[in-house]
Amino acid sequence: MTTRTGPGPRERLLDAAKELTYQQGVGVGVDALLKAANVARRSLYEHFGGKDGLITEVLRLSAAEDEAAYQRAMQAAGDDPRRRLLAVFDRLGDVIAEPDFRGCRYLGAELALADPGHPGHDVIRRYREHVHDLLEGELRALDHPRPSHAADQLLLLIDGTLAVGAVRPETHPAAAARQLAERILDD
Amino acid sequence: MTTRTGPGPRERLLDAAKELTYQQGVGVGVDALLKAANVARRSLYEHFGGKDGLITEVLRLSAAEDEAAYQRAMQAAGDDPRRRLLAVFDRLGDVIAEPDFRGCRYLGAELALADPGHPGHDVIRRYREHVHDLLEGELRALDHPRPSHAADQLLLLIDGTLAVGAVRPETHPAAAARQLAERILDD
DNA sequence: CAATAGATAGACCAGTCGGTCTATCATTCA
DNA sequence: TGAATGATAGACCGACTGGTCTATCTATTG
């Protein structure tokens, strides 16, 4: 019988940290992370240099995944840039409806990382810029007169949707934001 | 010479906690709060029963102040409900521009209080409902066809503005949100 | 087989966490 | 004057914090 190797300590740690830092905030203890990942204490410091390194790497990975998810949602919506952009808000509706949705991971981290020098802040900032550029590209394809400004507004709607989704999900923020997005696209 | 009494320990503690829990998050240590307030450890437990009680009371007080600030901003804008509602976004622009703006206190607390049973969650929820009702009242005065739904959308814009203001303030989110708000009012 | 590298468990560290406690001081009021 | 009240300082508690360390085990590789 072949020994089923499975993911190594580094990956287990990243997976557990992605989950726990989202559900409990970046303030979770190292012990909880190690226990959830079933990984030796030392491995954390070998692979990431410390808790901050792990958190930063989790943010980096999550950002890449979320960017890919946005692109996938848009791709699945076809070729019409308008439909592709609106598909983003349909996806947000699904995200909010997930049973353990807890708001925007990046905003949570941004507010919780009190040290302004923490490398996580840069990762978060870059992520926003990437999403902005993604939206702006679609708006250009739509021949929108002010694609960058409209992308800023769509980003604001996305953030608002995730914030409201965390506190008042019963008001269907994704649908409300989608209506507002349509008007931005109509400019 | 009369002994200048000044605010008592309870009020000093509330003031310091309001400031510190905003700047550093609700994760600040009790020692830091006591030191900043120049208050004996025991006084915290006498007055608030513990850290959670203090945090909850800070949220309650802040909510009352912020509701009053919204009302003041609207009142200063005159009698036209449309101007009054748009004044909210002008005020948000000022709030974001404050040098130590750190995002929405309530969203930060919502995401940081991992325990869903923490009494702070209720306070936050009620605060959102109050602001919603405040907005809805103005929309009714405007004869808006769907005042509650429009209030939900304005609230979403407010949350989005504060979120973007925390990460990308240079994109002037308050002005961008104001433009979108105008369209909601035009329905 | 032997050597090396990576992962393991877990002891250990100083520091901090939220919270309880005793003792002292100042004010007010009877 | 004396009792009561409320605030003070700060010792103290067990639990936990992030981080370092040693020692052991295991898997690959030469």
PDB file of N, CA and C in Angstrom, chain B residues 2-83:
ATOM      1  N   THR B   2     -10.196  76.807  44.418  1.00  0.00           N
ATOM      2  CA  THR B   2     -11.132  75.679  44.323  1.00  0.00           C
ATOM      3  C   THR B   2     -10.447  74.491  43.652  1.00  0.00           C
ATOM      4  N   THR B   3     -10.703  73.302  44.221  1.00  0.00           N
ATOM      5  CA  THR B   3     -10.116  72.103  43.626  1.00  0.00           C
ATOM      6  C   THR B   3     -10.847  71.769  42.338  1.00  0.00           C
ATOM      7  N   ARG B   4     -10.120  71.847  41.226  1.00  0.00           N
ATOM      8  CA  ARG B   4     -10.723  71.510  39.932  1.00  0.00           C
ATOM      9  C   ARG B   4     -10.961  70.005  39.883  1.00  0.00           C
ATOM     10  N   THR B   5     -12.228  69.611  40.012  1.00  0.00           N
ATOM     11  CA  THR B   5     -12.537  68.192  40.126  1.00  0.00           C
ATOM     12  C   THR B   5     -12.311  67.437  38.817  1.00  0.00           C
ATOM     13  N   GLY B   6     -12.898  67.930  37.729  1.00  0.00           N
ATOM     14  CA  GLY B   6     -12.748  67.235  36.444  1.00  0.00           C
ATOM     15  C   GLY B   6     -13.565  65.963  36.380  1.00  0.00           C
ATOM     16  N   PRO B   7     -13.513  65.303  35.236  1.00  0.00           N
ATOM     17  CA  PRO B   7     -14.316  64.089  35.063  1.00  0.00           C
ATOM     18  C   PRO B   7     -13.839  62.977  35.980  1.00  0.00           C
ATOM     19  N   GLY B   8     -14.775  62.184  36.461  1.00  0.00           N
ATOM     20  CA  GLY B   8     -14.442  61.081  37.351  1.00  0.00           C
ATOM     21  C   GLY B   8     -13.826  59.914  36.614  1.00  0.00           C
ATOM     22  N   PRO B   9     -13.462  58.875  37.366  1.00  0.00           N
ATOM     23  CA  PRO B   9     -12.789  57.702  36.792  1.00  0.00           C
ATOM     24  C   PRO B   9     -13.623  57.034  35.700  1.00  0.00           C
ATOM     25  N   ARG B  10     -14.935  56.938  35.950  1.00  0.00           N
ATOM     26  CA  ARG B  10     -15.789  56.283  34.965  1.00  0.00           C
ATOM     27  C   ARG B  10     -15.726  56.981  33.617  1.00  0.00           C
ATOM     28  N   GLU B  11     -15.820  58.303  33.654  1.00  0.00           N
ATOM     29  CA  GLU B  11     -15.820  59.045  32.390  1.00  0.00           C
ATOM     30  C   GLU B  11     -14.432  59.034  31.744  1.00  0.00           C
ATOM     31  N   ARG B  12     -13.390  59.138  32.578  1.00  0.00           N
ATOM     32  CA  ARG B  12     -12.036  59.088  32.021  1.00  0.00           C
ATOM     33  C   ARG B  12     -11.799  57.758  31.312  1.00  0.00           C
ATOM     34  N   LEU B  13     -12.301  56.711  31.944  1.00  0.00           N
ATOM     35  CA  LEU B  13     -12.126  55.371  31.374  1.00  0.00           C
ATOM     36  C   LEU B  13     -12.867  55.257  30.046  1.00  0.00           C
ATOM     37  N   LEU B  14     -14.071  55.780  29.998  1.00  0.00           N
ATOM     38  CA  LEU B  14     -14.841  55.725  28.754  1.00  0.00           C
ATOM     39  C   LEU B  14     -14.145  56.518  27.650  1.00  0.00           C
ATOM     40  N   ASP B  15     -13.663  57.687  27.998  1.00  0.00           N
ATOM     41  CA  ASP B  15     -12.985  58.513  26.994  1.00  0.00           C
ATOM     42  C   ASP B  15     -11.742  57.809  26.443  1.00  0.00           C
ATOM     43  N   ALA B  16     -10.935  57.313  27.378  1.00  0.00           N
ATOM     44  CA  ALA B  16      -9.701  56.658  26.939  1.00  0.00           C
ATOM     45  C   ALA B  16     -10.013  55.422  26.111  1.00  0.00           C
ATOM     46  N   ALA B  17     -11.020  54.665  26.526  1.00  0.00           N
ATOM     47  CA  ALA B  17     -11.357  53.435  25.809  1.00  0.00           C
ATOM     48  C   ALA B  17     -11.921  53.755  24.433  1.00  0.00           C
ATOM     49  N   LYS B  18     -12.690  54.830  24.338  1.00  0.00           N
ATOM     50  CA  LYS B  18     -13.231  55.220  23.038  1.00  0.00           C
ATOM     51  C   LYS B  18     -12.083  55.484  22.072  1.00  0.00           C
ATOM     52  N   GLU B  19     -11.114  56.213  22.554  1.00  0.00           N
ATOM     53  CA  GLU B  19      -9.967  56.550  21.723  1.00  0.00           C
ATOM     54  C   GLU B  19      -9.127  55.309  21.389  1.00  0.00           C
ATOM     55  N   LEU B  20      -8.743  54.572  22.415  1.00  0.00           N
ATOM     56  CA  LEU B  20      -7.797  53.474  22.205  1.00  0.00           C
ATOM     57  C   LEU B  20      -8.416  52.307  21.444  1.00  0.00           C
ATOM     58  N   THR B  21      -9.671  51.990  21.723  1.00  0.00           N
ATOM     59  CA  THR B  21     -10.273  50.867  20.999  1.00  0.00           C
ATOM     60  C   THR B  21     -10.491  51.223  19.535  1.00  0.00           C
ATOM     61  N   TYR B  22     -10.558  52.511  19.246  1.00  0.00           N
ATOM     62  CA  TYR B  22     -10.670  52.888  17.839  1.00  0.00           C
ATOM     63  C   TYR B  22      -9.312  52.829  17.157  1.00  0.00           C
ATOM     64  N   GLN B  23      -8.313  53.405  17.802  1.00  0.00           N
ATOM     65  CA  GLN B  23      -6.997  53.467  17.165  1.00  0.00           C
ATOM     66  C   GLN B  23      -6.321  52.100  17.095  1.00  0.00           C
ATOM     67  N   GLN B  24      -6.524  51.270  18.104  1.00  0.00           N
ATOM     68  CA  GLN B  24      -5.791  50.006  18.163  1.00  0.00           C
ATOM     69  C   GLN B  24      -6.696  48.791  18.069  1.00  0.00           C
ATOM     70  N   GLY B  25      -8.002  49.018  17.957  1.00  0.00           N
ATOM     71  CA  GLY B  25      -8.916  47.884  17.908  1.00  0.00           C
ATOM     72  C   GLY B  25      -9.343  47.455  19.298  1.00  0.00           C
ATOM     73  N   VAL B  26     -10.410  46.660  19.365  1.00  0.00           N
ATOM     74  CA  VAL B  26     -10.935  46.252  20.665  1.00  0.00           C
ATOM     75  C   VAL B  26     -10.009  45.264  21.363  1.00  0.00           C
ATOM     76  N   GLY B  27      -8.934  44.889  20.700  1.00  0.00           N
ATOM     77  CA  GLY B  27      -7.985  43.968  21.304  1.00  0.00           C
ATOM     78  C   GLY B  27      -7.009  44.630  22.252  1.00  0.00           C
ATOM     79  N   VAL B  28      -7.084  45.935  22.410  1.00  0.00           N
ATOM     80  CA  VAL B  28      -6.151  46.618  23.333  1.00  0.00           C
ATOM     81  C   VAL B  28      -6.222  45.987  24.699  1.00  0.00           C
ATOM     82  N   GLY B  29      -5.113  46.027  25.385  1.00  0.00           N
ATOM     83  CA  GLY B  29      -5.056  45.425  26.702  1.00  0.00           C
ATOM     84  C   GLY B  29      -5.668  46.315  27.762  1.00  0.00           C
ATOM     85  N   VAL B  30      -6.123  45.681  28.830  1.00  0.00           N
ATOM     86  CA  VAL B  30      -6.710  46.417  29.950  1.00  0.00           C
ATOM     87  C   VAL B  30      -5.693  47.379  30.554  1.00  0.00           C
ATOM     88  N   ASP B  31      -4.460  46.928  30.654  1.00  0.00           N
ATOM     89  CA  ASP B  31      -3.431  47.788  31.248  1.00  0.00           C
ATOM     90  C   ASP B  31      -3.281  49.096  30.487  1.00  0.00           C
ATOM     91  N   ALA B  32      -3.294  49.004  29.174  1.00  0.00           N
ATOM     92  CA  ALA B  32      -3.158  50.211  28.350  1.00  0.00           C
ATOM     93  C   ALA B  32      -4.333  51.154  28.602  1.00  0.00           C
ATOM     94  N   LEU B  33      -5.520  50.596  28.734  1.00  0.00           N
ATOM     95  CA  LEU B  33      -6.700  51.423  28.981  1.00  0.00           C
ATOM     96  C   LEU B  33      -6.587  52.126  30.332  1.00  0.00           C
ATOM     97  N   LEU B  34      -6.181  51.365  31.346  1.00  0.00           N
ATOM     98  CA  LEU B  34      -6.085  51.934  32.688  1.00  0.00           C
ATOM     99  C   LEU B  34      -5.039  53.045  32.734  1.00  0.00           C
ATOM    100  N   LYS B  35      -3.926  52.794  32.069  1.00  0.00           N
ATOM    101  CA  LYS B  35      -2.843  53.772  32.073  1.00  0.00           C
ATOM    102  C   LYS B  35      -3.282  55.050  31.360  1.00  0.00           C
ATOM    103  N   ALA B  36      -3.917  54.873  30.202  1.00  0.00           N
ATOM    104  CA  ALA B  36      -4.344  56.044  29.430  1.00  0.00           C
ATOM    105  C   ALA B  36      -5.386  56.856  30.203  1.00  0.00           C
ATOM    106  N   ALA B  37      -6.233  56.171  30.956  1.00  0.00           N
ATOM    107  CA  ALA B  37      -7.295  56.859  31.693  1.00  0.00           C
ATOM    108  C   ALA B  37      -6.804  57.332  33.059  1.00  0.00           C
ATOM    109  N   ASN B  38      -5.630  56.858  33.459  1.00  0.00           N
ATOM    110  CA  ASN B  38      -5.105  57.166  34.784  1.00  0.00           C
ATOM    111  C   ASN B  38      -6.124  56.781  35.866  1.00  0.00           C
ATOM    112  N   VAL B  39      -6.486  55.528  35.816  1.00  0.00           N
ATOM    113  CA  VAL B  39      -7.552  55.022  36.677  1.00  0.00           C
ATOM    114  C   VAL B  39      -7.073  53.727  37.312  1.00  0.00           C
ATOM    115  N   ALA B  40      -7.499  53.492  38.514  1.00  0.00           N
ATOM    116  CA  ALA B  40      -7.103  52.263  39.191  1.00  0.00           C
ATOM    117  C   ALA B  40      -7.797  51.055  38.552  1.00  0.00           C
ATOM    118  N   ARG B  41      -7.061  49.956  38.561  1.00  0.00           N
ATOM    119  CA  ARG B  41      -7.571  48.729  37.971  1.00  0.00           C
ATOM    120  C   ARG B  41      -8.960  48.389  38.520  1.00  0.00           C
ATOM    121  N   ARG B  42      -9.075  48.533  39.788  1.00  0.00           N
ATOM    122  CA  ARG B  42     -10.315  48.129  40.438  1.00  0.00           C
ATOM    123  C   ARG B  42     -11.519  48.909  39.897  1.00  0.00           C
ATOM    124  N   SER B  43     -11.296  50.174  39.588  1.00  0.00           N
ATOM    125  CA  SER B  43     -12.416  51.012  39.149  1.00  0.00           C
ATOM    126  C   SER B  43     -13.079  50.449  37.899  1.00  0.00           C
ATOM    127  N   LEU B  44     -12.273  49.891  37.010  1.00  0.00           N
ATOM    128  CA  LEU B  44     -12.840  49.305  35.788  1.00  0.00           C
ATOM    129  C   LEU B  44     -13.869  48.244  36.165  1.00  0.00           C
ATOM    130  N   TYR B  45     -13.490  47.370  37.090  1.00  0.00           N
ATOM    131  CA  TYR B  45     -14.365  46.246  37.419  1.00  0.00           C
ATOM    132  C   TYR B  45     -15.554  46.699  38.265  1.00  0.00           C
ATOM    133  N   GLU B  46     -15.365  47.762  39.037  1.00  0.00           N
ATOM    134  CA  GLU B  46     -16.488  48.318  39.793  1.00  0.00           C
ATOM    135  C   GLU B  46     -17.543  48.887  38.842  1.00  0.00           C
ATOM    136  N   HIS B  47     -17.080  49.637  37.845  1.00  0.00           N
ATOM    137  CA  HIS B  47     -18.006  50.399  37.009  1.00  0.00           C
ATOM    138  C   HIS B  47     -18.571  49.587  35.847  1.00  0.00           C
ATOM    139  N   PHE B  48     -17.769  48.687  35.302  1.00  0.00           N
ATOM    140  CA  PHE B  48     -18.200  48.027  34.064  1.00  0.00           C
ATOM    141  C   PHE B  48     -18.192  46.507  34.157  1.00  0.00           C
ATOM    142  N   GLY B  49     -17.740  45.974  35.273  1.00  0.00           N
ATOM    143  CA  GLY B  49     -17.774  44.531  35.442  1.00  0.00           C
ATOM    144  C   GLY B  49     -16.660  43.797  34.731  1.00  0.00           C
ATOM    145  N   GLY B  50     -15.976  44.479  33.840  1.00  0.00           N
ATOM    146  CA  GLY B  50     -14.905  43.832  33.091  1.00  0.00           C
ATOM    147  C   GLY B  50     -14.668  44.527  31.768  1.00  0.00           C
ATOM    148  N   LYS B  51     -13.721  44.015  31.015  1.00  0.00           N
ATOM    149  CA  LYS B  51     -13.359  44.646  29.751  1.00  0.00           C
ATOM    150  C   LYS B  51     -14.527  44.632  28.764  1.00  0.00           C
ATOM    151  N   ASP B  52     -15.213  43.504  28.677  1.00  0.00           N
ATOM    152  CA  ASP B  52     -16.325  43.414  27.735  1.00  0.00           C
ATOM    153  C   ASP B  52     -17.403  44.443  28.042  1.00  0.00           C
ATOM    154  N   GLY B  53     -17.683  44.632  29.328  1.00  0.00           N
ATOM    155  CA  GLY B  53     -18.676  45.632  29.707  1.00  0.00           C
ATOM    156  C   GLY B  53     -18.254  47.026  29.277  1.00  0.00           C
ATOM    157  N   LEU B  54     -16.982  47.318  29.462  1.00  0.00           N
ATOM    158  CA  LEU B  54     -16.473  48.633  29.067  1.00  0.00           C
ATOM    159  C   LEU B  54     -16.598  48.821  27.552  1.00  0.00           C
ATOM    160  N   ILE B  55     -16.186  47.805  26.804  1.00  0.00           N
ATOM    161  CA  ILE B  55     -16.252  47.898  25.336  1.00  0.00           C
ATOM    162  C   ILE B  55     -17.698  48.107  24.882  1.00  0.00           C
ATOM    163  N   THR B  56     -18.596  47.352  25.476  1.00  0.00           N
ATOM    164  CA  THR B  56     -20.006  47.482  25.101  1.00  0.00           C
ATOM    165  C   THR B  56     -20.518  48.886  25.384  1.00  0.00           C
ATOM    166  N   GLU B  57     -20.130  49.409  26.536  1.00  0.00           N
ATOM    167  CA  GLU B  57     -20.580  50.754  26.889  1.00  0.00           C
ATOM    168  C   GLU B  57     -19.976  51.799  25.950  1.00  0.00           C
ATOM    169  N   VAL B  58     -18.736  51.590  25.554  1.00  0.00           N
ATOM    170  CA  VAL B  58     -18.097  52.505  24.595  1.00  0.00           C
ATOM    171  C   VAL B  58     -18.866  52.488  23.275  1.00  0.00           C
ATOM    172  N   LEU B  59     -19.228  51.291  22.827  1.00  0.00           N
ATOM    173  CA  LEU B  59     -19.981  51.196  21.570  1.00  0.00           C
ATOM    174  C   LEU B  59     -21.324  51.907  21.713  1.00  0.00           C
ATOM    175  N   ARG B  60     -21.979  51.710  22.849  1.00  0.00           N
ATOM    176  CA  ARG B  60     -23.279  52.333  23.067  1.00  0.00           C
ATOM    177  C   ARG B  60     -23.161  53.855  23.015  1.00  0.00           C
ATOM    178  N   LEU B  61     -22.175  54.371  23.732  1.00  0.00           N
ATOM    179  CA  LEU B  61     -21.986  55.825  23.768  1.00  0.00           C
ATOM    180  C   LEU B  61     -21.621  56.373  22.387  1.00  0.00           C
ATOM    181  N   SER B  62     -20.695  55.693  21.724  1.00  0.00           N
ATOM    182  CA  SER B  62     -20.280  56.156  20.402  1.00  0.00           C
ATOM    183  C   SER B  62     -21.453  56.162  19.446  1.00  0.00           C
ATOM    184  N   ALA B  63     -22.275  55.132  19.528  1.00  0.00           N
ATOM    185  CA  ALA B  63     -23.433  55.057  18.637  1.00  0.00           C
ATOM    186  C   ALA B  63     -24.353  56.250  18.860  1.00  0.00           C
ATOM    187  N   ALA B  64     -24.596  56.568  20.126  1.00  0.00           N
ATOM    188  CA  ALA B  64     -25.465  57.708  20.415  1.00  0.00           C
ATOM    189  C   ALA B  64     -24.850  59.002  19.874  1.00  0.00           C
ATOM    190  N   GLU B  65     -23.537  59.153  20.066  1.00  0.00           N
ATOM    191  CA  GLU B  65     -22.875  60.364  19.569  1.00  0.00           C
ATOM    192  C   GLU B  65     -22.938  60.442  18.054  1.00  0.00           C
ATOM    193  N   ASP B  66     -22.695  59.314  17.393  1.00  0.00           N
ATOM    194  CA  ASP B  66     -22.660  59.334  15.938  1.00  0.00           C
ATOM    195  C   ASP B  66     -24.047  59.569  15.355  1.00  0.00           C
ATOM    196  N   GLU B  67     -25.053  58.991  15.984  1.00  0.00           N
ATOM    197  CA  GLU B  67     -26.415  59.284  15.533  1.00  0.00           C
ATOM    198  C   GLU B  67     -26.686  60.779  15.636  1.00  0.00           C
ATOM    199  N   ALA B  68     -26.292  61.353  16.761  1.00  0.00           N
ATOM    200  CA  ALA B  68     -26.499  62.788  16.953  1.00  0.00           C
ATOM    201  C   ALA B  68     -25.729  63.591  15.907  1.00  0.00           C
ATOM    202  N   ALA B  69     -24.529  63.106  15.560  1.00  0.00           N
ATOM    203  CA  ALA B  69     -23.722  63.825  14.567  1.00  0.00           C
ATOM    204  C   ALA B  69     -24.414  63.797  13.200  1.00  0.00           C
ATOM    205  N   TYR B  70     -24.988  62.662  12.840  1.00  0.00           N
ATOM    206  CA  TYR B  70     -25.734  62.580  11.583  1.00  0.00           C
ATOM    207  C   TYR B  70     -26.888  63.590  11.601  1.00  0.00           C
ATOM    208  N   GLN B  71     -27.589  63.612  12.708  1.00  0.00           N
ATOM    209  CA  GLN B  71     -28.739  64.506  12.787  1.00  0.00           C
ATOM    210  C   GLN B  71     -28.294  65.965  12.713  1.00  0.00           C
ATOM    211  N   ARG B  72     -27.190  66.260  13.365  1.00  0.00           N
ATOM    212  CA  ARG B  72     -26.687  67.629  13.333  1.00  0.00           C
ATOM    213  C   ARG B  72     -26.291  68.025  11.915  1.00  0.00           C
ATOM    214  N   ALA B  73     -25.616  67.121  11.230  1.00  0.00           N
ATOM    215  CA  ALA B  73     -25.184  67.426   9.860  1.00  0.00           C
ATOM    216  C   ALA B  73     -26.396  67.688   8.980  1.00  0.00           C
ATOM    217  N   MET B  74     -27.439  66.904   9.175  1.00  0.00           N
ATOM    218  CA  MET B  74     -28.632  67.066   8.349  1.00  0.00           C
ATOM    219  C   MET B  74     -29.353  68.355   8.701  1.00  0.00           C
ATOM    220  N   GLN B  75     -29.388  68.627   9.996  1.00  0.00           N
ATOM    221  CA  GLN B  75     -30.078  69.837  10.434  1.00  0.00           C
ATOM    222  C   GLN B  75     -29.397  71.080   9.879  1.00  0.00           C
ATOM    223  N   ALA B  76     -28.072  71.050   9.879  1.00  0.00           N
ATOM    224  CA  ALA B  76     -27.321  72.211   9.394  1.00  0.00           C
ATOM    225  C   ALA B  76     -27.517  72.422   7.899  1.00  0.00           C
ATOM    226  N   ALA B  77     -27.999  71.387   7.207  1.00  0.00           N
ATOM    227  CA  ALA B  77     -28.153  71.491   5.751  1.00  0.00           C
ATOM    228  C   ALA B  77     -29.485  72.115   5.356  1.00  0.00           C
ATOM    229  N   GLY B  78     -30.316  72.428   6.330  1.00  0.00           N
ATOM    230  CA  GLY B  78     -31.570  73.099   6.008  1.00  0.00           C
ATOM    231  C   GLY B  78     -32.768  72.174   6.031  1.00  0.00           C
ATOM    232  N   ASP B  79     -33.794  72.569   5.284  1.00  0.00           N
ATOM    233  CA  ASP B  79     -35.066  71.851   5.349  1.00  0.00           C
ATOM    234  C   ASP B  79     -35.291  70.904   4.177  1.00  0.00           C
ATOM    235  N   ASP B  80     -34.598  71.118   3.097  1.00  0.00           N
ATOM    236  CA  ASP B  80     -34.800  70.257   1.929  1.00  0.00           C
ATOM    237  C   ASP B  80     -34.222  68.875   2.201  1.00  0.00           C
ATOM    238  N   PRO B  81     -35.071  67.839   2.205  1.00  0.00           N
ATOM    239  CA  PRO B  81     -34.599  66.492   2.546  1.00  0.00           C
ATOM    240  C   PRO B  81     -33.483  66.019   1.620  1.00  0.00           C
ATOM    241  N   ARG B  82     -33.540  66.448   0.382  1.00  0.00           N
ATOM    242  CA  ARG B  82     -32.507  66.043  -0.559  1.00  0.00           C
ATOM    243  C   ARG B  82     -31.145  66.603  -0.147  1.00  0.00           C
ATOM    244  N   ARG B  83     -31.120  67.868   0.170  1.00  0.00           N
ATOM    245  CA  ARG B  83     -29.870  68.475   0.636  1.00  0.00           C
ATOM    246  C   ARG B  83     -29.420  67.857   1.949  1.00  0.00           C
TER     247      ARG B  83
END
